[in-house]
Each structure stands twice: as structure tokens, then as C-alpha cells.
mmCIF file of C-alpha atoms in Angstrom:
data_model
loop_
_atom_site.group_PDB
_atom_site.id
_atom_site.type_symbol
_atom_site.label_atom_id
_atom_site.label_comp_id
_atom_site.label_asym_id
_atom_site.label_seq_id
_atom_site.Cartn_x
_atom_site.Cartn_y
_atom_site.Cartn_z
ATOM 1 C CA MET A 304 4.980 10.797 -9.707
ATOM 2 C CA SER A 305 4.307 12.841 -6.613
ATOM 3 C CA ASP A 306 5.071 12.115 -3.006
ATOM 4 C CA GLY A 307 2.637 12.863 -0.222
ATOM 5 C CA ASN A 308 0.676 11.564 2.726
ATOM 6 C CA LEU A 309 -2.230 9.140 2.464
ATOM 7 C CA LEU A 310 -4.125 10.738 5.314
ATOM 8 C CA THR A 311 -4.072 14.355 4.197
ATOM 9 C CA GLY A 312 -6.843 15.965 2.193
ATOM 10 C CA VAL A 313 -9.479 13.571 3.494
ATOM 11 C CA ASP A 314 -12.909 15.197 3.595
ATOM 12 C CA PRO A 315 -14.972 13.365 6.244
ATOM 13 C CA SER A 316 -18.211 14.883 4.979
ATOM 14 C CA ALA A 317 -17.735 14.219 1.262
ATOM 15 C CA PRO A 318 -20.975 13.020 -0.345
ATOM 16 C CA ASP A 319 -19.154 10.728 -2.783
ATOM 17 C CA GLU A 320 -16.229 8.364 -2.703
ATOM 18 C CA ALA A 321 -12.998 10.098 -3.710
ATOM 19 C CA PHE A 322 -10.489 8.405 -5.999
ATOM 20 C CA ALA A 323 -6.925 9.664 -6.481
ATOM 21 C CA ALA A 324 -4.206 7.991 -8.551
ATOM 22 C CA LEU A 325 -0.940 8.106 -6.613
ATOM 23 C CA LEU A 326 1.209 6.320 -9.167
ATOM 24 C CA THR A 327 0.613 5.046 -12.660
ATOM 25 C CA LEU A 328 3.120 2.905 -14.495
ATOM 26 C CA PRO A 329 2.526 0.558 -17.439
ATOM 27 C CA GLY A 330 0.169 -2.118 -16.124
ATOM 28 C CA VAL A 331 0.123 -0.806 -12.548
ATOM 29 C CA LYS A 332 -1.944 1.848 -10.832
ATOM 30 C CA ILE A 333 -1.739 2.728 -7.145
ATOM 31 C CA GLU A 334 -4.801 4.566 -5.969
ATOM 32 C CA ARG A 335 -6.203 6.050 -2.807
ATOM 33 C CA ILE A 336 -9.921 5.686 -2.250
ATOM 34 C CA VAL A 337 -11.747 7.515 0.523
ATOM 35 C CA SER A 338 -15.188 6.224 1.450
ATOM 36 C CA THR A 339 -17.508 8.082 3.775
ATOM 37 C CA GLY A 340 -20.284 5.587 4.350
ATOM 38 C CA GLN A 341 -20.885 4.638 0.721
ATOM 39 C CA SER A 342 -21.402 1.082 -0.483
ATOM 40 C CA SER A 343 -21.904 -0.582 -3.841
ATOM 41 C CA PRO A 344 -25.424 -0.171 -5.216
ATOM 42 C CA PRO A 345 -27.751 -3.102 -4.519
ATOM 43 C CA GLY A 346 -27.145 -5.877 -7.025
ATOM 44 C CA PHE A 347 -23.982 -4.261 -8.371
ATOM 45 C CA TRP A 348 -20.828 -6.402 -8.599
ATOM 46 C CA TYR A 349 -17.353 -5.322 -9.599
ATOM 47 C CA ASP A 350 -16.069 -7.715 -12.262
ATOM 48 C CA GLN A 351 -12.759 -6.448 -13.545
ATOM 49 C CA GLY A 352 -10.236 -8.067 -15.851
ATOM 50 C CA TRP A 353 -7.165 -7.163 -13.784
ATOM 51 C CA ALA A 354 -5.824 -8.115 -10.369
ATOM 52 C CA GLU A 355 -6.364 -5.821 -7.399
ATOM 53 C CA TRP A 356 -4.812 -5.731 -3.948
ATOM 54 C CA VAL A 357 -6.503 -3.537 -1.374
ATOM 55 C CA LEU A 358 -5.478 -2.358 2.079
ATOM 56 C CA VAL A 359 -7.711 -0.606 4.574
ATOM 57 C CA VAL A 360 -5.516 2.129 6.034
ATOM 58 C CA SER A 361 -8.136 3.611 8.348
ATOM 59 C CA GLY A 362 -11.817 3.092 9.004
ATOM 60 C CA SER A 363 -13.585 -0.188 8.236
ATOM 61 C CA ALA A 364 -15.601 -1.838 5.484
ATOM 62 C CA GLY A 365 -17.394 -4.953 4.363
ATOM 63 C CA VAL A 366 -16.386 -6.735 1.169
ATOM 64 C CA GLN A 367 -18.557 -9.477 -0.251
ATOM 65 C CA PHE A 368 -17.232 -11.944 -2.788
ATOM 66 C CA ALA A 369 -19.900 -13.530 -4.979
ATOM 67 C CA ASP A 370 -18.383 -16.932 -4.229
ATOM 68 C CA GLU A 371 -18.484 -16.574 -0.443
ATOM 69 C CA PRO A 372 -21.561 -16.771 1.789
ATOM 70 C CA GLU A 373 -20.791 -13.801 4.022
ATOM 71 C CA PRO A 374 -19.053 -10.464 3.587
ATOM 72 C CA ARG A 375 -15.623 -10.019 5.092
ATOM 73 C CA ARG A 376 -15.133 -7.325 7.678
ATOM 74 C CA LEU A 377 -11.998 -5.279 7.102
ATOM 75 C CA THR A 378 -10.450 -2.900 9.604
ATOM 76 C CA ALA A 379 -7.214 -0.876 9.659
ATOM 77 C CA GLY A 380 -4.294 -2.917 8.399
ATOM 78 C CA ASP A 381 -6.385 -5.607 6.716
ATOM 79 C CA TYR A 382 -5.493 -6.422 3.125
ATOM 80 C CA LEU A 383 -7.187 -8.540 0.522
ATOM 81 C CA TYR A 384 -6.270 -9.918 -2.875
ATOM 82 C CA ILE A 385 -8.954 -9.772 -5.552
ATOM 83 C CA ALA A 386 -8.134 -12.037 -8.471
ATOM 84 C CA PRO A 387 -9.143 -10.942 -11.983
ATOM 85 C CA ASN A 388 -12.851 -11.475 -12.596
ATOM 86 C CA ARG A 389 -13.589 -12.457 -9.039
ATOM 87 C CA ARG A 390 -16.878 -10.696 -8.519
ATOM 88 C CA HIS A 391 -17.118 -8.574 -5.410
ATOM 89 C CA ARG A 392 -18.925 -5.644 -3.906
ATOM 90 C CA VAL A 393 -18.540 -3.282 -0.972
ATOM 91 C CA THR A 394 -21.455 -3.933 1.359
ATOM 92 C CA TRP A 395 -20.742 -1.071 3.767
ATOM 93 C CA THR A 396 -18.113 1.430 4.846
ATOM 94 C CA ASP A 397 -17.703 3.053 8.220
ATOM 95 C CA PRO A 398 -20.532 5.576 8.759
ATOM 96 C CA ASP A 399 -18.658 7.550 11.420
ATOM 97 C CA LEU A 400 -15.154 8.116 10.096
ATOM 98 C CA PRO A 401 -13.552 8.025 6.661
ATOM 99 C CA THR A 402 -12.359 4.707 5.332
ATOM 100 C CA VAL A 403 -9.065 5.200 3.512
ATOM 101 C CA TRP A 404 -8.198 2.411 1.094
ATOM 102 C CA LEU A 405 -4.998 1.813 -0.777
ATOM 103 C CA ALA A 406 -5.639 -0.115 -3.990
ATOM 104 C CA VAL A 407 -2.963 -1.573 -6.242
ATOM 105 C CA HIS A 408 -4.313 -2.528 -9.665
ATOM 106 C CA VAL A 409 -2.163 -4.868 -11.737
ATOM 107 C CA GLY A 410 -2.571 -5.916 -15.332
ATOM 108 C CA GLU A 411 -3.809 -4.759 -18.674
ATOM 109 C CA GLY A 412 -6.613 -2.260 -18.604
ATOM 110 C CA THR A 413 -5.809 -0.765 -15.229
ATOM 111 C CA LEU A 414 -5.363 2.771 -16.526
ATOM 112 C CA MET B 109 -2.154 -15.025 -2.498
ATOM 113 C CA SER B 110 -3.010 -14.733 1.159
ATOM 114 C CA ASP B 111 -5.068 -12.134 2.951
ATOM 115 C CA GLY B 112 -4.075 -10.759 6.326
ATOM 116 C CA ASN B 113 -3.284 -7.739 8.425
ATOM 117 C CA LEU B 114 -0.216 -5.575 7.964
ATOM 118 C CA LEU B 115 0.159 -4.916 11.663
ATOM 119 C CA THR B 116 0.061 -8.479 12.984
ATOM 120 C CA GLY B 117 3.161 -10.547 13.624
ATOM 121 C CA VAL B 118 5.354 -7.512 14.168
ATOM 122 C CA ASP B 119 8.217 -8.290 16.566
ATOM 123 C CA PRO B 120 9.268 -4.988 18.163
ATOM 124 C CA SER B 121 12.512 -6.498 19.468
ATOM 125 C CA ALA B 122 13.648 -8.193 16.254
ATOM 126 C CA PRO B 123 17.397 -7.747 15.712
ATOM 127 C CA ASP B 124 17.033 -7.593 11.921
ATOM 128 C CA GLU B 125 14.655 -6.063 9.437
ATOM 129 C CA ALA B 126 11.888 -8.478 8.450
ATOM 130 C CA PHE B 127 10.746 -8.814 4.840
ATOM 131 C CA ALA B 128 7.537 -10.586 3.806
ATOM 132 C CA ALA B 129 6.125 -10.824 0.304
ATOM 133 C CA LEU B 130 2.371 -10.234 0.435
ATOM 134 C CA LEU B 131 1.683 -10.595 -3.268
ATOM 135 C CA THR B 132 3.802 -11.541 -6.244
ATOM 136 C CA LEU B 133 2.550 -11.226 -9.782
ATOM 137 C CA PRO B 134 4.572 -10.997 -13.009
ATOM 138 C CA GLY B 135 6.563 -7.771 -12.705
ATOM 139 C CA VAL B 136 4.997 -6.715 -9.398
ATOM 140 C CA LYS B 137 5.817 -7.555 -5.806
ATOM 141 C CA ILE B 138 4.034 -6.131 -2.776
ATOM 142 C CA GLU B 139 6.108 -6.495 0.357
ATOM 143 C CA ARG B 140 5.917 -5.652 4.032
ATOM 144 C CA ILE B 141 9.121 -4.527 5.684
ATOM 145 C CA VAL B 142 9.417 -4.111 9.432
ATOM 146 C CA SER B 143 12.348 -2.065 10.693
ATOM 147 C CA THR B 144 13.271 -1.863 14.358
ATOM 148 C CA GLY B 145 15.892 0.843 14.402
ATOM 149 C CA GLN B 146 18.030 -0.439 11.524
ATOM 150 C CA SER B 147 19.463 1.765 8.811
ATOM 151 C CA SER B 148 21.484 1.212 5.655
ATOM 152 C CA PRO B 149 25.170 0.553 6.337
ATOM 153 C CA PRO B 150 27.408 3.633 6.027
ATOM 154 C CA GLY B 151 28.245 4.299 2.404
ATOM 155 C CA PHE B 152 25.680 1.784 1.136
ATOM 156 C CA TRP B 153 23.210 2.914 -1.525
ATOM 157 C CA TYR B 154 20.300 1.011 -2.996
ATOM 158 C CA ASP B 155 20.531 1.178 -6.790
ATOM 159 C CA GLN B 156 17.842 -1.035 -8.279
ATOM 160 C CA GLY B 157 16.676 -1.426 -11.846
ATOM 161 C CA TRP B 158 12.968 -1.344 -11.070
ATOM 162 C CA ALA B 159 10.502 1.224 -9.753
ATOM 163 C CA GLU B 160 9.508 1.203 -6.092
ATOM 164 C CA TRP B 161 6.714 2.925 -4.234
ATOM 165 C CA VAL B 162 6.923 2.908 -0.455
ATOM 166 C CA LEU B 163 4.460 3.851 2.260
ATOM 167 C CA VAL B 164 5.247 4.217 5.945
ATOM 168 C CA VAL B 165 2.300 2.585 7.707
ATOM 169 C CA SER B 166 3.562 3.110 11.242
ATOM 170 C CA GLY B 167 6.720 4.418 12.862
ATOM 171 C CA SER B 168 9.071 6.822 11.111
ATOM 172 C CA ALA B 169 12.219 6.811 9.013
ATOM 173 C CA GLY B 170 14.729 8.895 7.100
ATOM 174 C CA VAL B 171 15.319 8.306 3.400
ATOM 175 C CA GLN B 172 18.235 9.963 1.656
ATOM 176 C CA PHE B 173 18.379 10.265 -2.108
ATOM 177 C CA ALA B 174 21.902 10.607 -3.517
ATOM 178 C CA ASP B 175 20.686 13.560 -5.582
ATOM 179 C CA GLU B 176 19.225 15.510 -2.652
ATOM 180 C CA PRO B 177 21.156 17.396 0.033
ATOM 181 C CA GLU B 178 19.173 16.223 3.044
ATOM 182 C CA PRO B 179 17.295 13.069 4.001
ATOM 183 C CA ARG B 180 13.513 13.135 3.947
ATOM 184 C CA ARG B 181 11.679 12.427 7.159
ATOM 185 C CA LEU B 182 8.769 10.010 6.692
ATOM 186 C CA THR B 183 6.049 9.354 9.245
ATOM 187 C CA ALA B 184 2.821 7.339 9.187
ATOM 188 C CA GLY B 185 0.940 7.829 5.927
ATOM 189 C CA ASP B 186 3.874 9.287 4.007
ATOM 190 C CA TYR B 187 4.595 7.710 0.638
ATOM 191 C CA LEU B 188 7.465 8.109 -1.761
ATOM 192 C CA TYR B 189 8.188 7.097 -5.337
ATOM 193 C CA ILE B 190 11.675 5.792 -6.073
ATOM 194 C CA ALA B 191 12.403 5.771 -9.787
ATOM 195 C CA PRO B 192 14.564 2.983 -11.232
ATOM 196 C CA ASN B 193 18.257 3.549 -10.503
ATOM 197 C CA ARG B 194 17.633 6.537 -8.273
ATOM 198 C CA ARG B 195 20.179 5.865 -5.556
ATOM 199 C CA HIS B 196 18.864 6.027 -2.028
ATOM 200 C CA ARG B 197 19.516 4.804 1.479
ATOM 201 C CA VAL B 198 17.667 4.587 4.765
ATOM 202 C CA THR B 199 19.457 6.859 7.198
ATOM 203 C CA TRP B 200 17.465 5.882 10.284
ATOM 204 C CA THR B 201 14.298 4.166 11.465
ATOM 205 C CA ASP B 202 12.360 4.778 14.638
ATOM 206 C CA PRO B 203 14.358 3.470 17.617
ATOM 207 C CA ASP B 204 11.334 3.201 19.909
ATOM 208 C CA LEU B 205 8.601 1.503 17.910
ATOM 209 C CA PRO B 206 8.537 -0.675 14.787
ATOM 210 C CA THR B 207 8.445 1.036 11.429
ATOM 211 C CA VAL B 208 6.115 -0.874 9.121
ATOM 212 C CA TRP B 209 6.661 -0.184 5.431
ATOM 213 C CA LEU B 210 4.585 -1.231 2.489
ATOM 214 C CA ALA B 211 6.715 -1.483 -0.645
ATOM 215 C CA VAL B 212 5.373 -1.996 -4.154
ATOM 216 C CA HIS B 213 8.108 -3.045 -6.587
ATOM 217 C CA VAL B 214 7.299 -2.678 -10.271
ATOM 218 C CA GLY B 215 9.239 -3.871 -13.291
ATOM 219 C CA GLU B 216 11.540 -6.595 -14.454
ATOM 220 C CA GLY B 217 13.733 -8.140 -11.834
ATOM 221 C CA THR B 218 11.433 -7.456 -8.903
ATOM 222 C CA LEU B 219 11.093 -11.104 -7.913
#
């Protein structure tokens, strides 16, 4: 149950996305995700049994829902609710600066 | 279950703190709080039965825990876990620009 700063320890040249759990409680996980240009693999869709709420803290990204025609463009401050089993993928993240996400996962199976 | 941007609709001259629920699920509430210089009344302590995780998105603030000698200074990106029934108060918020908080309340009685 540590305290800290969301923007510290961000490696802008990391080859992979970096995931860090900031808080875990029964049925709830708060996570920081740092993307550095990554996107979901072609044809891959997240399909998770729990609810997720995401906030873009810095950077920008595209999120495609399977039930929408076009991806949404998210920039700093934008937040999005992802209902359980709503299929989605990340179509792009900012190629020039790190995209810091805050994700709140809610429900069984989040841990 | 709306989507939006955390930084829109912020009134920098609001006389009172502004609270907006961004997501409510059983046992979890995600809330935006905008402070414009307010602080907790003298002698007042929050003492709540649920867990809270707060992030300062913009601005700055002081948070005093009853069990610590000095208030903590929080600026943009700083986050803090407040365990259930850990008494705390807000000693100050930025007098010059709005302080936008994201608060995640977890547990019974959050709604």
C-alpha cells in the first residue's frame, strides 16, 4: 500500500509496456501502465470478465471497441469505462512520448 | 457510465469544492474533486469506514494524517492510500489554480 508519484520512474525508451500495481484490495486493482508506442497485436481483442476504468494521464492513444466503427482518440485527462466483456483493443499509443495510463479494475478475477 | 475528460468543466473561481461521481459500481466509486483553495475546517477530521486512494491530477494540496506529525505536500501525479478509519484532513489546497483530485473509494458505504 505504497504512496508515490505516477510520473516518476517512466522509461521513455522501454521496449515493452510496463505494468505496476499501485493498490490491490479484494475485487479492486489500481494499476499504472506505461506505453511507449506499443499497440495490441493485429486481431487481438481484450475480453475480460471484470469492469475497467482507464484514464490517460499523459501521452495519447487509440482505443477501438469491437462494437464501434472507429477507434477513439484519447489524450491527457480522457477517461473511458470498459464494461465487462466489452471487447476492445489499443490501436496505437503515442510514438514520441510515454503514454501513462491509470487503470482501475473492478470485480472478481482482477488480481 | 459516461466517458469524458477530467480537466474539462473546471471552474477556477468556484466558491466551493466540486464533487462529481465518474463511475459507481457495487462497493466502488470513482470521483473527481475540484478544490479552489478550500481546506478542511479547523479541528475537522475525515474518519471514514472505507478505503480511499487519491491522486492529485493538477494543482497541489496538503494532507495531514492524525498519526503523522506533519502534513504531506502533494503535487501533480502524487497519489496516496488512505486506509479505512485513518483520520486525515486537507490542510490547504492551491490558492492560485484548481486542484483536481481523482478519488477511488473502495468498500461498503462508499455510495
